[in-house]
Amino acid sequence: MAAKPGTASTTYSPVDPTHKTKPSIFTDSDWVRPDSRGFQQCRPAFFRTGAVNSASGSAYAEFGNTKVIVSVFGPRESKKAMMYSDVGRLNCNVSYTTFATHVRGQGSDNKEFSSMLHKALEGAIILESFPKTTVDVFALVLESGGSDLPVVISCASLALADAGIMMYDLVTSVSVSCLGKNLLIDPILEEESCQDGSLMIACMPSRYEVTQLTVTGELSAPNLSEAMQLCLDACAKLAQIMRSCLKEAASAAEE
Amino acid sequence: MGLPNASEDLSSEMEVDAFRRLFPLRYFERHLTESIRPDARPLRKARDTTIALGAVASADGSALAKIGSTTMLAAIKMEVMTPSLESPDEGCIAIDFHMPPICSPIVRPGRPAEVAPVLSKQLSDTITSSGMINLKELSLVSGKAAWMAYLDIYCLDADGALFDAALLSAVASFSHLQIPVVSLDYDGKIVIMSEEQKEENSETKPVNKEKRKLTLSTIPFSLTCILHKSYILADPTAEEESIMETLVTVVLDSSGQLVSLYKPGGSVLVYTSAVQDCVALTRQRVKELQNILDDAISGMEID
């Protein structure tokens, strides 16, 4: 009864024909977001550390329908083929479940996100504190609901903190989508699919340092600086939520 | 370790944690003689088990099952296929078990765990042979269209008894499954009916108005036991599985009938009496699991 090779391509998921792909109201000035949030309002964020017991550290994050789990393993022995290194290595991997997206996917690794996650975290980790060894950061997107990468980055830094890996600061990440004249913070999937441009920032809020900044698509200069400020403010707030999550976990462990 | 009784002498001097790591088998056997396990469980007791239905909004049916810290997330996505000529009135189920690198330090990306495809096959065989699902219920238009149910089970945390947790999450996700209402459009394709279409009596008729839920006739549940010498340990953790190798997995359905029994090798040869004990333990466990599943389902109905 298991799927025979070749059968996968012959199935299709039924679509709703009345569903329009791009609502025209997005360009109007008085439209509301699908989840009736304000333009500059993030989704409620939920974090929990210690989601996976067999890992050195782990965290679960939920932003609306975006659900992510990150496990950290190590520091542990680097692969045999690796050359000697005075500083530790960071290894990142991001993958999606087959049911994460609306249409059933292959559940394969997302190479682009893996390398972006690596670059976003690299600068924040004190790699000198674990020479010759590797820290593995593995993320699994359980459900994709928009702004996946920023959620993965924030969740990963929380998992690293849970694993006791030395960092200069927590890394928090937020993205902004530009739709017409409007800037929308923490966009959901529908908003991302019809955006004109987007900006994503990963930063260390306490140090006010940016570890990663990506701009894609169309974004005018004044919009760009406004979007950056929006992101940085949201990142600082996110860091507070993550810090309180860590404190809660620590005080619960003491009892 | 060269001396036969080295660990015996050392155990009084060594710290507990060091003894556990150096002589795991001795450490466990000491517990077993006291009829207790290192996690303070009696030998034949399973860990706390919970089920949460509807964990994934993007799937048609989903469930999160936890046995101790072993965590499984199962989700079903329904797609449409053309049924085969031999069975024009039947749908199909495709079951896949995944162990992503997050679940265990042993699994690395690009190097999948060996047990994953084995469990995948076992789960698929068990669910098929238990007769839980009547494939005729997955038919839409005879000979033209039928449902293909893709069931994907992800292990989020691996701490022993993977098969039990995976099967539990699988059956729970089937009991949560809500099949979308669809109709046949002019091109002969199956499309989802929108809310407005359902209310007004348009010419498009749903093809599966009554068949929104599957009738699960009998539900299979399982219990894995470790056999070590004359001891039987129910629901082992990953640590126990790594030390004592003889595993027996018994699958019974809700009416108590034997669905399958696996004893994949191991150093202990099993006597019939031990197998009977395992079956008896599973019988008790099935009742527990049935209650947990019923509670989860009735909890959903109140919402």
XYZ file of C-alpha atoms in Angstrom:
558
model
C 0.000 0.000 0.000
C 3.009 2.276 0.248
C 3.329 4.779 -2.567
C 4.828 3.101 -5.582
C 7.499 5.070 -7.362
C 5.917 7.379 -9.828
C 2.512 7.505 -8.179
C 3.398 10.648 -6.259
C 3.485 12.734 -9.398
C 0.079 11.536 -10.561
C -1.786 12.791 -7.519
C -2.863 16.384 -7.056
C -4.353 18.323 -4.207
C -7.788 19.698 -4.967
C -7.923 23.497 -5.149
C -10.699 25.924 -4.412
C -11.484 27.511 -7.802
C -13.208 30.543 -6.240
C -10.059 31.460 -4.336
C -8.330 34.411 -5.972
C -4.565 34.383 -5.937
C -3.885 38.116 -5.642
C -6.525 40.240 -3.978
C -6.573 43.685 -5.508
C -7.363 45.319 -2.172
C -3.744 44.940 -1.173
C -2.904 48.133 -3.001
C -5.780 50.130 -1.497
C -5.046 52.408 1.385
C -7.792 51.143 3.714
C -7.408 47.376 3.543
C -6.831 45.296 6.626
C -4.403 42.422 6.986
C -5.909 38.914 6.708
C -5.391 38.315 10.426
C -6.632 41.871 11.237
C -3.334 43.011 12.691
C -1.995 46.549 12.466
C 0.695 47.155 9.834
C 3.354 47.527 12.491
C 2.118 44.833 14.807
C 3.879 41.493 15.073
C 2.071 38.203 15.588
C 2.005 37.017 19.184
C 5.232 35.108 19.758
C 5.462 31.954 21.823
C 8.758 30.397 22.855
C 9.536 27.331 24.917
C 12.958 25.872 25.629
C 13.721 22.202 26.247
C 11.422 20.849 23.537
C 13.709 17.911 22.694
C 15.179 16.000 25.609
C 17.815 14.103 23.653
C 19.445 17.322 22.410
C 21.959 19.478 24.311
C 19.575 22.361 23.944
C 16.375 23.008 22.052
C 13.588 25.477 21.544
C 10.140 25.602 20.014
C 8.750 28.789 18.513
C 5.261 29.568 17.323
C 4.322 32.804 15.520
C 0.737 32.423 14.365
C 0.813 29.436 12.022
C 4.592 29.382 11.715
C 5.822 26.579 13.949
C 9.486 25.751 14.259
C 11.563 23.410 16.382
C 15.349 23.759 16.735
C 17.745 21.298 18.364
C 21.359 22.004 19.222
C 23.875 19.174 19.574
C 27.363 19.525 20.923
C 29.951 20.865 21.162
C 30.964 17.443 19.854
C 33.757 15.937 17.820
C 34.101 17.379 14.327
C 33.854 15.066 11.359
C 37.006 13.065 10.718
C 37.620 14.738 7.387
C 37.721 18.210 8.980
C 41.083 19.944 9.314
C 42.380 21.053 12.688
C 40.809 24.279 13.813
C 41.615 26.605 16.708
C 38.051 27.819 16.835
C 34.843 25.858 16.995
C 32.696 25.140 13.993
C 29.045 25.866 13.506
C 26.952 23.555 11.364
C 23.411 24.536 10.464
C 20.625 22.704 8.726
C 17.064 23.789 8.038
C 14.466 21.379 6.704
C 10.727 21.394 6.172
C 8.198 18.695 6.946
C 6.231 17.407 3.962
C 3.071 18.910 5.411
C 4.582 22.308 6.267
C 3.392 23.960 3.096
C -0.103 24.074 1.667
C 0.755 21.755 -1.195
C 2.523 18.627 -0.005
C 6.269 19.031 -0.462
C 9.222 16.694 -0.544
C 10.416 17.517 2.948
C 13.947 18.069 1.734
C 16.656 20.279 3.193
C 16.477 23.942 2.478
C 20.078 24.738 1.515
C 19.487 28.462 1.148
C 17.975 28.841 4.612
C 20.674 26.599 6.082
C 23.424 28.901 4.875
C 21.489 32.047 5.841
C 20.965 30.653 9.351
C 24.656 29.870 9.580
C 25.631 33.398 8.592
C 23.118 35.005 10.907
C 24.366 33.091 13.964
C 28.089 32.851 13.219
C 28.898 36.374 14.381
C 27.074 36.034 17.684
C 28.666 32.800 18.887
C 31.989 32.849 20.732
C 33.574 30.159 18.579
C 36.848 30.386 20.562
C 35.064 28.809 23.520
C 34.897 25.357 21.900
C 38.046 24.773 19.795
C 38.358 21.654 17.613
C 34.713 20.768 18.041
C 31.446 21.361 16.212
C 28.098 22.685 17.346
C 25.208 21.435 15.248
C 22.084 23.542 14.907
C 19.230 21.654 13.265
C 15.901 23.286 12.527
C 12.670 21.673 11.400
C 9.810 23.827 10.147
C 6.688 21.985 11.276
C 4.359 24.407 9.646
C 5.134 27.284 7.349
C 2.995 30.356 7.914
C 5.235 33.147 6.652
C 8.413 34.811 7.953
C 9.894 31.318 8.353
C 13.566 32.253 8.290
C 13.363 35.038 10.904
C 11.491 32.676 13.240
C 14.093 29.936 12.656
C 16.950 32.354 13.435
C 15.392 33.649 16.663
C 14.438 30.131 17.756
C 17.943 28.834 16.992
C 19.625 31.473 19.133
C 17.291 30.544 21.987
C 18.182 26.860 21.536
C 21.882 27.771 21.594
C 21.359 29.651 24.836
C 19.476 26.633 26.219
C 22.428 24.425 25.284
C 24.769 26.755 27.177
C 26.792 27.765 24.104
C 28.587 31.041 24.766
C 27.218 33.946 22.765
C 27.771 37.692 22.768
C 24.012 38.190 22.757
C 20.794 36.529 21.643
C 20.153 36.902 17.927
C 16.657 38.030 17.049
C 15.299 38.416 13.585
C 12.275 40.111 12.045
C 11.251 40.765 8.455
C 9.211 43.497 6.822
C 7.308 43.195 3.555
C 6.664 46.129 1.282
C 3.286 46.071 -0.467
C 2.658 49.141 -2.567
C 3.135 52.054 -0.202
C 2.705 50.015 2.947
C 5.289 48.363 5.121
C 4.037 45.249 6.891
C 6.006 43.800 9.743
C 6.172 40.014 10.352
C 4.285 39.100 7.144
C 2.202 35.933 6.837
C 2.376 33.609 3.828
C -0.335 35.370 1.768
C 1.327 38.732 2.300
C 4.758 37.385 1.415
C 3.437 35.847 -1.798
C 2.340 39.225 -3.177
C 4.993 41.501 -1.732
C 6.948 43.921 -3.901
C 10.022 43.822 -1.737
C 11.187 42.671 1.640
C 13.824 43.339 4.238
C 15.050 40.943 6.882
C 17.319 41.865 9.764
C 18.995 39.575 12.261
C 20.600 41.496 15.088
C 21.961 41.387 18.610
C 19.677 43.898 20.311
C 21.673 44.527 23.496
C 24.770 45.357 21.491
C 22.798 47.101 18.740
C 24.717 45.153 16.109
C 23.321 43.675 12.941
C 24.500 40.162 12.055
C 22.551 39.833 8.827
C 20.583 42.133 6.578
C 18.879 40.981 3.385
C 16.887 43.115 1.004
C 15.038 41.554 -1.899
C 12.842 43.114 -4.536
C 11.753 46.710 -4.727
C 12.255 48.960 -1.732
C 12.704 52.752 -2.001
C 15.397 54.513 0.040
C 13.036 56.221 2.535
C 11.086 52.963 2.894
C 14.314 51.118 3.480
C 15.399 53.219 6.427
C 11.887 53.134 7.887
C 11.759 49.351 7.472
C 15.136 48.974 9.162
C 14.012 50.992 12.149
C 10.801 48.978 12.368
C 12.770 45.726 12.340
C 15.280 46.865 14.930
C 12.532 47.980 17.317
C 10.674 44.699 16.880
C 13.914 42.745 17.382
C 14.484 44.499 20.719
C 10.969 43.555 21.862
C 11.426 39.997 20.687
C 14.644 39.743 22.680
C 12.720 40.667 25.846
C 10.230 37.869 25.225
C 13.032 35.384 24.593
C 14.954 36.511 27.667
C 11.897 36.076 29.881
C 11.410 32.589 28.398
C 14.976 31.690 29.374
C 14.505 33.134 32.858
C 11.288 31.191 33.356
C 12.992 27.949 32.335
C 15.909 28.654 34.663
C 13.707 29.453 37.654
C 11.565 26.373 36.965
C 14.730 24.241 36.954
C 15.816 25.645 40.310
C 12.619 24.669 42.061
C 37.083 -4.429 32.788
C 39.500 -7.297 32.205
C 38.864 -8.741 35.619
C 35.611 -10.649 35.924
C 34.389 -8.911 39.039
C 36.037 -5.525 38.627
C 32.787 -3.630 38.479
C 31.424 -5.375 41.530
C 34.261 -4.076 43.640
C 34.315 -0.644 42.138
C 30.615 0.031 42.495
C 30.832 0.811 46.172
C 33.553 3.384 45.628
C 32.459 4.959 42.389
C 30.008 7.776 41.935
C 26.605 6.652 40.683
C 26.834 8.600 37.440
C 30.246 7.224 36.564
C 29.101 3.685 37.370
C 26.083 4.146 35.122
C 28.286 5.188 32.205
C 31.034 2.632 32.682
C 28.977 -0.436 33.552
C 25.515 0.289 32.165
C 24.392 -3.321 32.204
C 25.437 -3.888 35.827
C 23.808 -0.619 36.765
C 20.522 -1.753 35.240
C 20.698 -5.249 36.669
C 21.128 -3.836 40.161
C 17.896 -1.921 39.675
C 16.119 -4.942 38.222
C 16.822 -7.082 41.260
C 15.011 -4.427 43.300
C 12.108 -4.516 40.770
C 12.549 -0.879 39.861
C 13.966 1.001 36.908
C 16.356 3.970 36.989
C 13.514 6.350 36.113
C 11.592 5.071 39.184
C 9.101 3.044 37.141
C 8.037 -0.492 38.036
C 9.297 -2.964 35.422
C 6.007 -3.468 33.629
C 4.712 0.082 33.628
C 4.637 2.315 30.550
C 5.532 5.991 30.678
C 2.964 8.796 30.781
C 1.262 9.145 27.438
C -0.508 12.134 25.921
C -2.199 12.839 22.598
C -2.953 16.265 21.145
C -5.143 16.327 18.042
C -5.011 18.963 15.315
C -1.457 20.112 15.919
C -0.861 21.058 12.265
C -3.351 23.467 10.710
C -2.067 22.979 7.153
C -2.922 19.256 7.183
C -6.318 17.547 6.884
C -5.704 15.497 9.992
C -2.884 15.593 12.522
C -1.868 14.450 15.968
C 1.021 14.820 18.374
C 1.693 11.793 20.552
C 4.079 11.709 23.471
C 5.185 8.622 25.389
C 7.513 9.851 28.091
C 9.766 12.163 26.113
C 9.448 10.269 22.830
C 7.470 12.650 20.635
C 5.818 11.929 17.285
C 3.996 14.314 15.008
C 1.761 12.728 12.390
C -0.124 14.597 9.707
C -2.316 13.507 6.800
C -2.665 15.349 3.527
C -5.379 14.245 1.139
C -4.668 14.302 -2.562
C -6.621 12.982 -5.521
C -5.476 10.134 -7.705
C -6.837 7.921 -10.431
C -7.565 4.504 -8.939
C -5.953 1.472 -10.482
C -7.883 -0.762 -12.882
C -7.855 -3.698 -10.458
C -9.531 -1.747 -7.681
C -11.547 1.135 -9.157
C -13.489 1.718 -5.936
C -10.538 2.033 -3.596
C -8.326 4.831 -2.434
C -4.810 4.467 -1.180
C -2.706 5.268 1.850
C 0.983 6.135 1.682
C 2.793 6.034 4.992
C 6.224 7.508 5.551
C 8.217 7.723 8.765
C 10.893 10.381 9.080
C 13.656 10.868 11.592
C 14.895 14.419 11.051
C 18.294 15.333 12.582
C 16.571 17.284 15.375
C 15.293 14.128 17.055
C 18.471 12.418 18.164
C 22.239 12.988 18.362
C 22.726 9.872 16.203
C 20.975 11.239 13.123
C 22.923 13.700 10.968
C 21.640 15.596 7.944
C 22.199 13.713 4.704
C 22.732 10.494 6.631
C 19.290 9.169 7.486
C 18.842 6.776 10.401
C 18.723 3.114 9.448
C 15.659 2.447 11.550
C 13.527 5.009 9.710
C 12.755 2.936 6.583
C 12.323 -0.198 8.721
C 9.757 1.508 10.943
C 8.114 3.005 7.876
C 7.486 -0.463 6.474
C 6.369 -1.887 9.825
C 3.861 0.918 10.325
C 2.571 0.564 6.813
C 2.167 -3.215 7.195
C 0.482 -2.893 10.581
C -2.027 -0.269 9.504
C -2.861 -2.165 6.307
C -3.231 -5.580 7.880
C -5.192 -4.371 10.916
C -8.102 -3.505 8.642
C -8.565 -0.205 10.438
C -9.329 1.663 7.270
C -11.750 0.565 4.622
C -10.107 1.744 1.425
C -13.519 1.839 -0.283
C -14.341 4.864 1.879
C -11.584 6.765 0.111
C -13.279 6.382 -3.259
C -14.731 9.523 -4.865
C -15.892 8.679 -8.373
C -15.646 5.011 -9.240
C -12.801 4.370 -11.668
C -12.130 8.116 -12.060
C -10.985 9.582 -8.790
C -10.106 8.456 -5.294
C -8.269 9.858 -2.326
C -4.618 9.224 -1.756
C -3.952 9.803 1.925
C -0.345 10.806 2.546
C 0.490 10.097 6.164
C 3.844 11.486 7.270
C 5.090 10.783 10.758
C 7.960 12.858 12.126
C 9.923 11.830 15.159
C 10.613 15.050 17.071
C 12.310 13.447 20.049
C 13.625 9.878 20.070
C 13.706 8.250 23.489
C 12.824 4.620 22.917
C 9.634 2.770 21.920
C 9.555 4.633 18.604
C 7.152 2.204 16.973
C 4.576 2.493 19.764
C 4.584 6.286 19.663
C 4.546 6.396 15.862
C 1.600 3.999 15.628
C -0.276 5.926 18.295
C 0.218 9.237 16.484
C -0.793 7.591 13.195
C -4.086 6.180 14.469
C -4.809 9.440 16.314
C -4.281 11.459 13.143
C -6.692 9.177 11.266
C -9.316 9.704 13.945
C -8.816 13.471 13.620
C -8.927 13.407 9.803
C -11.564 15.679 8.294
C -11.962 15.043 4.579
C -12.649 18.220 2.582
C -15.920 18.474 0.640
C -15.125 18.328 -3.046
C -17.000 18.336 -6.324
C -16.274 17.342 -9.891
C -15.741 20.268 -12.262
C -16.372 20.324 -16.018
C -12.862 19.185 -16.860
C -13.283 16.071 -14.760
C -11.019 17.432 -12.050
C -11.780 17.291 -8.362
C -12.028 20.749 -6.786
C -12.686 21.922 -3.240
C -16.125 23.376 -2.647
C -16.170 26.856 -1.174
C -18.450 27.845 1.708
C -20.908 29.709 -0.564
C -21.239 26.746 -2.908
C -22.132 24.484 -0.014
C -24.934 26.746 1.177
C -26.689 27.699 -2.053
C -27.990 24.865 -4.194
C -25.780 25.416 -7.196
C -25.598 22.842 -9.952
C -22.257 21.586 -8.688
C -22.953 18.702 -6.344
C -20.476 17.523 -3.773
C -19.305 14.005 -4.528
C -18.531 13.110 -0.953
C -21.211 14.785 1.149
C -21.535 11.898 3.604
C -17.991 10.656 3.605
C -16.263 13.333 5.675
C -14.863 11.051 8.357
C -13.407 7.589 8.084
C -15.032 4.862 10.129
C -12.211 3.254 11.998
C -13.539 -0.230 12.633
C -10.746 -1.528 14.800
C -7.810 0.500 16.034
C -4.393 -1.119 16.449
C -2.285 -0.257 19.505
C 1.121 -1.591 20.403
C 3.493 -2.133 23.268
C 7.215 -2.783 23.024
C 8.876 -4.797 25.781
C 12.494 -5.569 26.489
C 13.341 -9.103 27.504
C 16.402 -9.426 29.641
C 17.112 -12.715 31.395
C 13.769 -13.452 33.040
C 12.761 -9.799 33.338
C 10.215 -8.077 31.132
C 10.490 -4.296 30.867
C 7.580 -2.523 29.231
C 7.985 0.639 27.144
C 11.797 0.985 27.175
C 13.694 4.271 26.979
C 16.473 4.832 24.438
C 19.077 4.072 27.102
C 17.445 0.761 27.987
C 17.130 -0.162 24.307
C 20.829 0.495 23.770
C 21.889 -1.753 26.671
C 19.476 -4.676 26.450
C 18.878 -5.760 22.915
C 15.996 -8.184 22.824
C 12.817 -6.355 21.901
C 9.332 -7.731 21.403
C 6.612 -5.555 19.921
C 3.037 -6.768 20.170
C 0.249 -5.079 18.226
C -3.320 -5.764 19.285
C -6.487 -4.148 17.993
C -9.138 -2.572 20.196
C -11.077 -5.835 20.436
C -7.978 -7.596 21.748
C -7.114 -9.523 18.595
C -3.488 -10.012 17.676
C -2.475 -7.939 14.661
C 1.234 -8.540 14.615
C 4.200 -9.535 16.705
C 7.781 -8.521 16.018
C 10.826 -9.997 17.629
C 13.718 -8.694 15.569
C 16.578 -10.932 16.654
C 18.336 -10.135 19.906
C 20.367 -12.265 22.250
C 17.531 -13.657 24.377
C 15.554 -16.559 22.953
C 11.944 -16.148 23.829
C 9.899 -18.778 25.611
C 6.203 -18.991 24.890
C 5.465 -17.956 28.461
C 7.386 -14.701 27.983
C 5.504 -13.975 24.765
C 2.230 -14.638 26.545
C 3.259 -12.229 29.297
C 4.036 -9.592 26.684
C 0.637 -10.095 25.064
C -1.066 -9.812 28.442
C 0.800 -6.575 29.163
C -0.184 -5.227 25.752
C -3.814 -6.096 26.444
C -3.756 -3.854 29.527
C -1.908 -1.137 27.641
C -4.458 -1.178 24.786
C -7.193 -0.276 27.271
C -5.098 2.619 28.612
C -4.299 3.901 25.127
C -7.908 3.558 23.996
C -8.992 5.720 26.946
C -6.304 8.323 26.224
C -7.381 8.483 22.581
C -11.080 8.695 23.490
C -10.329 11.542 25.906
C -8.396 13.409 23.214
C -11.260 12.973 20.720
C -13.974 14.051 23.160
C -11.809 17.029 24.123
C -11.822 18.098 20.471
C -15.592 17.776 20.172
C -16.210 20.167 23.062
C -14.100 22.814 21.334
